[in-house]
C-alpha atoms as a PDB file:
ATOM      1  CA  UNK A   1       5.643  -5.619   5.690  1.00  0.00           C
ATOM      2  CA  UNK A   2       4.875  -6.729   2.134  1.00  0.00           C
ATOM      3  CA  UNK A   3       4.818  -4.614  -1.016  1.00  0.00           C
ATOM      4  CA  UNK A   4       2.101  -5.215  -3.607  1.00  0.00           C
ATOM      5  CA  UNK A   5       1.747  -3.439  -6.954  1.00  0.00           C
ATOM      6  CA  UNK A   6      -1.558  -3.021  -8.785  1.00  0.00           C
ATOM      7  CA  UNK A   7      -1.544  -2.879 -12.559  1.00  0.00           C
ATOM      8  CA  UNK A   8      -2.873   0.285 -14.164  1.00  0.00           C
ATOM      9  CA  UNK A   9      -6.580   0.009 -14.892  1.00  0.00           C
ATOM     10  CA  UNK A  10      -6.180   1.394 -18.371  1.00  0.00           C
ATOM     11  CA  UNK A  11      -3.979  -0.102 -21.043  1.00  0.00           C
ATOM     12  CA  UNK A  12      -0.461   1.283 -21.156  1.00  0.00           C
ATOM     13  CA  UNK A  13       1.399   0.256 -24.280  1.00  0.00           C
ATOM     14  CA  UNK A  14       4.618  -0.598 -22.460  1.00  0.00           C
ATOM     15  CA  UNK A  15       3.062  -1.989 -19.283  1.00  0.00           C
ATOM     16  CA  UNK A  16       3.715  -5.706 -19.831  1.00  0.00           C
ATOM     17  CA  UNK A  17       7.389  -5.011 -20.515  1.00  0.00           C
ATOM     18  CA  UNK A  18       7.561  -2.938 -17.330  1.00  0.00           C
ATOM     19  CA  UNK A  19       5.768  -5.650 -15.316  1.00  0.00           C
ATOM     20  CA  UNK A  20       8.343  -8.213 -16.439  1.00  0.00           C
ATOM     21  CA  UNK A  21      11.075  -5.809 -15.357  1.00  0.00           C
ATOM     22  CA  UNK A  22       9.452  -5.258 -11.940  1.00  0.00           C
ATOM     23  CA  UNK A  23       9.328  -9.019 -11.415  1.00  0.00           C
ATOM     24  CA  UNK A  24      12.995  -9.340 -12.332  1.00  0.00           C
ATOM     25  CA  UNK A  25      13.807  -6.622  -9.806  1.00  0.00           C
ATOM     26  CA  UNK A  26      12.010  -8.376  -6.974  1.00  0.00           C
ATOM     27  CA  UNK A  27       8.269  -7.732  -7.169  1.00  0.00           C
ATOM     28  CA  UNK A  28       6.587 -10.621  -5.331  1.00  0.00           C
ATOM     29  CA  UNK A  29       2.919  -9.883  -6.027  1.00  0.00           C
ATOM     30  CA  UNK A  30       1.120  -8.110  -8.862  1.00  0.00           C
ATOM     31  CA  UNK A  31      -2.619  -7.570  -8.583  1.00  0.00           C
ATOM     32  CA  UNK A  32      -3.776  -7.618 -12.184  1.00  0.00           C
ATOM     33  CA  UNK A  33      -6.910  -5.488 -12.320  1.00  0.00           C
ATOM     34  CA  UNK A  34      -8.216  -4.692 -15.791  1.00  0.00           C
ATOM     35  CA  UNK A  35     -11.995  -4.174 -15.391  1.00  0.00           C
ATOM     36  CA  UNK A  36     -12.502  -3.281 -19.052  1.00  0.00           C
ATOM     37  CA  UNK A  37     -10.543  -6.225 -20.424  1.00  0.00           C
ATOM     38  CA  UNK A  38     -12.343  -9.121 -22.045  1.00  0.00           C
ATOM     39  CA  UNK A  39     -11.184 -12.612 -21.151  1.00  0.00           C
ATOM     40  CA  UNK A  40      -9.310 -12.755 -24.451  1.00  0.00           C
ATOM     41  CA  UNK A  41      -7.451  -9.498 -23.762  1.00  0.00           C
ATOM     42  CA  UNK A  42      -6.550 -10.532 -20.235  1.00  0.00           C
ATOM     43  CA  UNK A  43      -5.350 -13.903 -21.479  1.00  0.00           C
ATOM     44  CA  UNK A  44      -3.166 -12.184 -24.068  1.00  0.00           C
ATOM     45  CA  UNK A  45      -1.749  -9.841 -21.402  1.00  0.00           C
ATOM     46  CA  UNK A  46      -0.812 -12.713 -19.076  1.00  0.00           C
ATOM     47  CA  UNK A  47       0.694 -14.750 -21.906  1.00  0.00           C
ATOM     48  CA  UNK A  48       3.159 -11.916 -22.548  1.00  0.00           C
ATOM     49  CA  UNK A  49       4.458 -12.092 -18.976  1.00  0.00           C
ATOM     50  CA  UNK A  50       7.375 -14.483 -18.478  1.00  0.00           C
ATOM     51  CA  UNK A  51       5.914 -17.826 -17.389  1.00  0.00           C
ATOM     52  CA  UNK A  52       8.232 -18.086 -14.394  1.00  0.00           C
ATOM     53  CA  UNK A  53       6.463 -15.045 -12.904  1.00  0.00           C
ATOM     54  CA  UNK A  54       2.898 -16.295 -13.342  1.00  0.00           C
ATOM     55  CA  UNK A  55       2.874 -17.568  -9.761  1.00  0.00           C
ATOM     56  CA  UNK A  56       3.237 -13.951  -8.592  1.00  0.00           C
ATOM     57  CA  UNK A  57       0.006 -12.734 -10.241  1.00  0.00           C
ATOM     58  CA  UNK A  58      -3.398 -12.314  -8.594  1.00  0.00           C
ATOM     59  CA  UNK A  59      -6.231 -11.550 -11.011  1.00  0.00           C
ATOM     60  CA  UNK A  60      -9.421  -9.569 -10.337  1.00  0.00           C
ATOM     61  CA  UNK A  61     -11.581 -10.990 -13.139  1.00  0.00           C
ATOM     62  CA  UNK A  62     -11.960 -13.937 -15.523  1.00  0.00           C
ATOM     63  CA  UNK A  63     -10.939 -16.307 -12.731  1.00  0.00           C
ATOM     64  CA  UNK A  64     -10.634 -19.406 -14.905  1.00  0.00           C
ATOM     65  CA  UNK A  65      -7.378 -17.926 -16.227  1.00  0.00           C
ATOM     66  CA  UNK A  66      -5.902 -18.470 -12.767  1.00  0.00           C
ATOM     67  CA  UNK A  67      -6.019 -22.195 -13.425  1.00  0.00           C
ATOM     68  CA  UNK A  68      -4.888 -21.985 -17.022  1.00  0.00           C
ATOM     69  CA  UNK A  69      -1.752 -20.032 -16.125  1.00  0.00           C
ATOM     70  CA  UNK A  70      -1.165 -21.423 -12.603  1.00  0.00           C
ATOM     71  CA  UNK A  71      -1.433 -17.985 -11.060  1.00  0.00           C
ATOM     72  CA  UNK A  72      -0.910 -17.023  -7.427  1.00  0.00           C
ATOM     73  CA  UNK A  73      -4.558 -16.343  -6.687  1.00  0.00           C
ATOM     74  CA  UNK A  74      -7.738 -14.364  -7.267  1.00  0.00           C
ATOM     75  CA  UNK A  75      -9.207 -11.182  -5.809  1.00  0.00           C
ATOM     76  CA  UNK A  76     -12.945 -11.265  -5.164  1.00  0.00           C
ATOM     77  CA  UNK A  77     -14.426  -8.115  -6.688  1.00  0.00           C
ATOM     78  CA  UNK A  78     -17.245  -6.020  -5.235  1.00  0.00           C
ATOM     79  CA  UNK A  79     -19.494  -6.959  -8.147  1.00  0.00           C
ATOM     80  CA  UNK A  80     -18.968 -10.659  -7.499  1.00  0.00           C
ATOM     81  CA  UNK A  81     -19.600 -10.259  -3.761  1.00  0.00           C
ATOM     82  CA  UNK A  82     -23.057  -8.915  -4.577  1.00  0.00           C
ATOM     83  CA  UNK A  83     -23.829 -12.344  -6.046  1.00  0.00           C
ATOM     84  CA  UNK A  84     -23.579 -14.167  -2.734  1.00  0.00           C
ATOM     85  CA  UNK A  85     -24.168 -17.715  -3.946  1.00  0.00           C
ATOM     86  CA  UNK A  86     -21.837 -17.402  -6.933  1.00  0.00           C
ATOM     87  CA  UNK A  87     -19.065 -15.783  -4.870  1.00  0.00           C
ATOM     88  CA  UNK A  88     -19.261 -18.525  -2.224  1.00  0.00           C
ATOM     89  CA  UNK A  89     -19.081 -21.236  -4.889  1.00  0.00           C
ATOM     90  CA  UNK A  90     -16.016 -19.641  -6.492  1.00  0.00           C
ATOM     91  CA  UNK A  91     -14.230 -19.106  -3.166  1.00  0.00           C
ATOM     92  CA  UNK A  92     -14.917 -22.647  -1.981  1.00  0.00           C
ATOM     93  CA  UNK A  93     -13.886 -24.136  -5.320  1.00  0.00           C
ATOM     94  CA  UNK A  94     -10.496 -22.441  -5.380  1.00  0.00           C
ATOM     95  CA  UNK A  95      -9.803 -23.062  -1.704  1.00  0.00           C
ATOM     96  CA  UNK A  96     -10.543 -26.765  -2.048  1.00  0.00           C
ATOM     97  CA  UNK A  97      -8.448 -26.923  -5.192  1.00  0.00           C
ATOM     98  CA  UNK A  98      -5.216 -25.736  -3.601  1.00  0.00           C
ATOM     99  CA  UNK A  99      -4.626 -24.599  -0.022  1.00  0.00           C
ATOM    100  CA  UNK A 100      -1.706 -22.441  -1.171  1.00  0.00           C
ATOM    101  CA  UNK A 101      -3.915 -20.581  -3.656  1.00  0.00           C
ATOM    102  CA  UNK A 102      -4.479 -17.027  -2.392  1.00  0.00           C
ATOM    103  CA  UNK A 103      -7.890 -15.394  -2.199  1.00  0.00           C
ATOM    104  CA  UNK A 104      -8.130 -11.702  -1.329  1.00  0.00           C
ATOM    105  CA  UNK A 105     -10.728  -8.957  -1.178  1.00  0.00           C
ATOM    106  CA  UNK A 106     -11.075  -5.268  -0.271  1.00  0.00           C
ATOM    107  CA  UNK A 107     -12.931  -3.600   2.603  1.00  0.00           C
ATOM    108  CA  UNK A 108     -13.704   0.095   2.989  1.00  0.00           C
ATOM    109  CA  UNK A 109     -14.865   0.121   6.613  1.00  0.00           C
ATOM    110  CA  UNK A 110     -13.057  -0.941   9.767  1.00  0.00           C
ATOM    111  CA  UNK A 111     -16.211  -2.653  11.032  1.00  0.00           C
ATOM    112  CA  UNK A 112     -15.807  -5.088   8.131  1.00  0.00           C
ATOM    113  CA  UNK A 113     -12.507  -6.201   9.636  1.00  0.00           C
ATOM    114  CA  UNK A 114     -14.358  -7.996  12.415  1.00  0.00           C
ATOM    115  CA  UNK A 115     -14.750 -11.751  11.870  1.00  0.00           C
ATOM    116  CA  UNK A 116     -13.184 -11.879   8.414  1.00  0.00           C
ATOM    117  CA  UNK A 117     -13.799 -15.361   6.947  1.00  0.00           C
ATOM    118  CA  UNK A 118     -10.597 -17.440   7.193  1.00  0.00           C
ATOM    119  CA  UNK A 119     -10.779 -18.303   3.482  1.00  0.00           C
ATOM    120  CA  UNK A 120      -9.071 -14.981   2.737  1.00  0.00           C
ATOM    121  CA  UNK A 121      -5.274 -14.975   2.692  1.00  0.00           C
ATOM    122  CA  UNK A 122      -5.126 -11.218   3.267  1.00  0.00           C
ATOM    123  CA  UNK A 123      -7.467  -8.277   2.705  1.00  0.00           C
ATOM    124  CA  UNK A 124      -7.080  -4.642   1.732  1.00  0.00           C
ATOM    125  CA  UNK A 125      -8.486  -1.665   3.594  1.00  0.00           C
ATOM    126  CA  UNK A 126      -9.065   1.161   1.118  1.00  0.00           C
ATOM    127  CA  UNK A 127      -8.897   4.092   0.913  1.00  0.00           C
ATOM    128  CA  UNK A 128      -6.730   5.016   3.871  1.00  0.00           C
ATOM    129  CA  UNK A 129      -6.446   8.748   3.218  1.00  0.00           C
ATOM    130  CA  UNK A 130      -8.441  11.678   1.920  1.00  0.00           C
ATOM    131  CA  UNK A 131      -7.437  15.239   1.113  1.00  0.00           C
ATOM    132  CA  UNK A 132      -9.111  18.288   2.617  1.00  0.00           C
ATOM    133  CA  UNK A 133      -9.996  21.423   0.664  1.00  0.00           C
ATOM    134  CA  UNK A 134      -6.637  22.799   1.820  1.00  0.00           C
ATOM    135  CA  UNK A 135      -5.006  19.748   0.165  1.00  0.00           C
ATOM    136  CA  UNK A 136      -3.978  18.319   3.528  1.00  0.00           C
ATOM    137  CA  UNK A 137      -3.776  14.532   3.675  1.00  0.00           C
ATOM    138  CA  UNK A 138      -5.748  12.937   6.520  1.00  0.00           C
ATOM    139  CA  UNK A 139      -6.796   9.462   7.636  1.00  0.00           C
ATOM    140  CA  UNK A 140     -10.336   8.259   7.034  1.00  0.00           C
ATOM    141  CA  UNK A 141     -10.315   6.302  10.297  1.00  0.00           C
ATOM    142  CA  UNK A 142      -9.805   6.764  14.019  1.00  0.00           C
ATOM    143  CA  UNK A 143      -6.135   5.857  14.334  1.00  0.00           C
ATOM    144  CA  UNK A 144      -5.924   4.158  17.774  1.00  0.00           C
ATOM    145  CA  UNK A 145      -8.999   2.039  17.029  1.00  0.00           C
ATOM    146  CA  UNK A 146      -7.708   1.150  13.558  1.00  0.00           C
ATOM    147  CA  UNK A 147      -4.288   0.111  14.848  1.00  0.00           C
ATOM    148  CA  UNK A 148      -5.788  -2.161  17.512  1.00  0.00           C
ATOM    149  CA  UNK A 149      -8.230  -3.737  15.077  1.00  0.00           C
ATOM    150  CA  UNK A 150      -5.402  -4.564  12.677  1.00  0.00           C
ATOM    151  CA  UNK A 151      -3.134  -5.873  15.434  1.00  0.00           C
ATOM    152  CA  UNK A 152      -5.824  -8.137  16.891  1.00  0.00           C
ATOM    153  CA  UNK A 153      -6.904  -9.556  13.538  1.00  0.00           C
ATOM    154  CA  UNK A 154      -6.190 -13.162  12.546  1.00  0.00           C
ATOM    155  CA  UNK A 155      -6.090 -12.090   8.872  1.00  0.00           C
ATOM    156  CA  UNK A 156      -3.329  -9.853   7.513  1.00  0.00           C
ATOM    157  CA  UNK A 157      -4.574  -6.364   6.615  1.00  0.00           C
ATOM    158  CA  UNK A 158      -2.923  -4.419   3.772  1.00  0.00           C
ATOM    159  CA  UNK A 159      -3.251  -0.669   3.265  1.00  0.00           C
ATOM    160  CA  UNK A 160      -4.436   0.459  -0.144  1.00  0.00           C
ATOM    161  CA  UNK A 161      -5.476   3.664  -1.874  1.00  0.00           C
ATOM    162  CA  UNK A 162      -3.762   7.072  -2.190  1.00  0.00           C
ATOM    163  CA  UNK A 163      -0.540   5.847  -0.610  1.00  0.00           C
ATOM    164  CA  UNK A 164       2.842   7.459  -1.206  1.00  0.00           C
ATOM    165  CA  UNK A 165       6.241   6.109  -0.235  1.00  0.00           C
ATOM    166  CA  UNK A 166       6.557   8.670   2.546  1.00  0.00           C
ATOM    167  CA  UNK A 167       3.475   7.110   4.191  1.00  0.00           C
ATOM    168  CA  UNK A 168       5.123   3.701   4.665  1.00  0.00           C
ATOM    169  CA  UNK A 169       6.560   4.273   8.147  1.00  0.00           C
ATOM    170  CA  UNK A 170       3.252   5.548   9.568  1.00  0.00           C
ATOM    171  CA  UNK A 171       1.371   2.605   8.048  1.00  0.00           C
ATOM    172  CA  UNK A 172       3.840   0.140   9.515  1.00  0.00           C
ATOM    173  CA  UNK A 173       3.370   1.743  12.934  1.00  0.00           C
ATOM    174  CA  UNK A 174      -0.369   1.159  12.519  1.00  0.00           C
ATOM    175  CA  UNK A 175       0.384  -2.587  12.219  1.00  0.00           C
ATOM    176  CA  UNK A 176      -0.486  -2.974   8.528  1.00  0.00           C
ATOM    177  CA  UNK A 177       1.166  -6.122   7.182  1.00  0.00           C
ATOM    178  CA  UNK A 178       1.352  -4.893   3.606  1.00  0.00           C
ATOM    179  CA  UNK A 179       1.015  -1.886   1.318  1.00  0.00           C
ATOM    180  CA  UNK A 180      -0.266  -1.639  -2.239  1.00  0.00           C
ATOM    181  CA  UNK A 181       0.771   0.941  -4.807  1.00  0.00           C
ATOM    182  CA  UNK A 182      -0.897   1.972  -8.047  1.00  0.00           C
ATOM    183  CA  UNK A 183      -0.678   5.657  -8.991  1.00  0.00           C
ATOM    184  CA  UNK A 184       2.694   6.017  -7.279  1.00  0.00           C
ATOM    185  CA  UNK A 185       4.075   3.441  -9.725  1.00  0.00           C
ATOM    186  CA  UNK A 186       2.213   4.128 -12.961  1.00  0.00           C
ATOM    187  CA  UNK A 187       1.297   7.806 -12.877  1.00  0.00           C
ATOM    188  CA  UNK A 188       4.189   9.543 -11.157  1.00  0.00           C
ATOM    189  CA  UNK A 189       6.634  11.796 -12.945  1.00  0.00           C
ATOM    190  CA  UNK A 190       9.400   9.254 -12.397  1.00  0.00           C
ATOM    191  CA  UNK A 191       9.771   5.971 -14.252  1.00  0.00           C
ATOM    192  CA  UNK A 192       7.746   3.051 -12.783  1.00  0.00           C
ATOM    193  CA  UNK A 193      10.905   1.005 -12.184  1.00  0.00           C
ATOM    194  CA  UNK A 194      12.575   3.841 -10.276  1.00  0.00           C
ATOM    195  CA  UNK A 195       9.520   4.311  -8.051  1.00  0.00           C
ATOM    196  CA  UNK A 196       9.245   0.573  -7.432  1.00  0.00           C
ATOM    197  CA  UNK A 197      12.902   0.270  -6.449  1.00  0.00           C
ATOM    198  CA  UNK A 198      12.544   3.258  -4.119  1.00  0.00           C
ATOM    199  CA  UNK A 199       9.441   1.700  -2.538  1.00  0.00           C
ATOM    200  CA  UNK A 200      11.105  -1.714  -2.230  1.00  0.00           C
ATOM    201  CA  UNK A 201      14.186  -0.220  -0.568  1.00  0.00           C
ATOM    202  CA  UNK A 202      12.016   1.740   1.872  1.00  0.00           C
ATOM    203  CA  UNK A 203      10.044  -1.392   2.827  1.00  0.00           C
ATOM    204  CA  UNK A 204      13.256  -3.386   3.324  1.00  0.00           C
ATOM    205  CA  UNK A 205      14.684  -0.734   5.645  1.00  0.00           C
ATOM    206  CA  UNK A 206      11.474  -0.614   7.695  1.00  0.00           C
ATOM    207  CA  UNK A 207      11.405  -4.397   7.968  1.00  0.00           C
ATOM    208  CA  UNK A 208      15.013  -4.427   9.166  1.00  0.00           C
ATOM    209  CA  UNK A 209      14.119  -2.205  12.102  1.00  0.00           C
ATOM    210  CA  UNK A 210      12.092  -4.967  13.762  1.00  0.00           C
ATOM    211  CA  UNK A 211      14.469  -7.864  12.962  1.00  0.00           C
END
């Protein structure tokens, strides 16, 4: 099971420094999602990340920067998907450019997991959980059906949204191939590096169980 970290969607003053540290400590994939950033701001952000880690970054906007910085890939946003012709042109362009270039997207319904186009390297299902009025955490989906749909899929499905480290084992049992973290890293009471290392260690232990 893979571990993915999303950047914060707002601008944290120390974030780039922390991102560099996470990469040094073993982060393999950062999804860089800054919806309010102009192309210039996003370019400046990426330029501050050590160049040797650029091939671990997947961006969610201003896709031309993926070529400029030789990034890992792009994530097709919901807004872009509404523009069907434009989204197809972008996806086809990047896939033809480099077969190793990753293209991802997010789904919010298990029915969308049927017949996922093979151009996608992996996709997210989000959100996985919701909280009741009693503050009890529950799944959005029928669990047996979800597990089978993930297991039978030819595309890797990653869990995303409202995930804590103590959810990892259950998500692995549901056959998710990856997990993404955002608030757990950036908005917890602990330091982002501490939470990342805890998450990484937990993933490694779970992966060892099946090896």
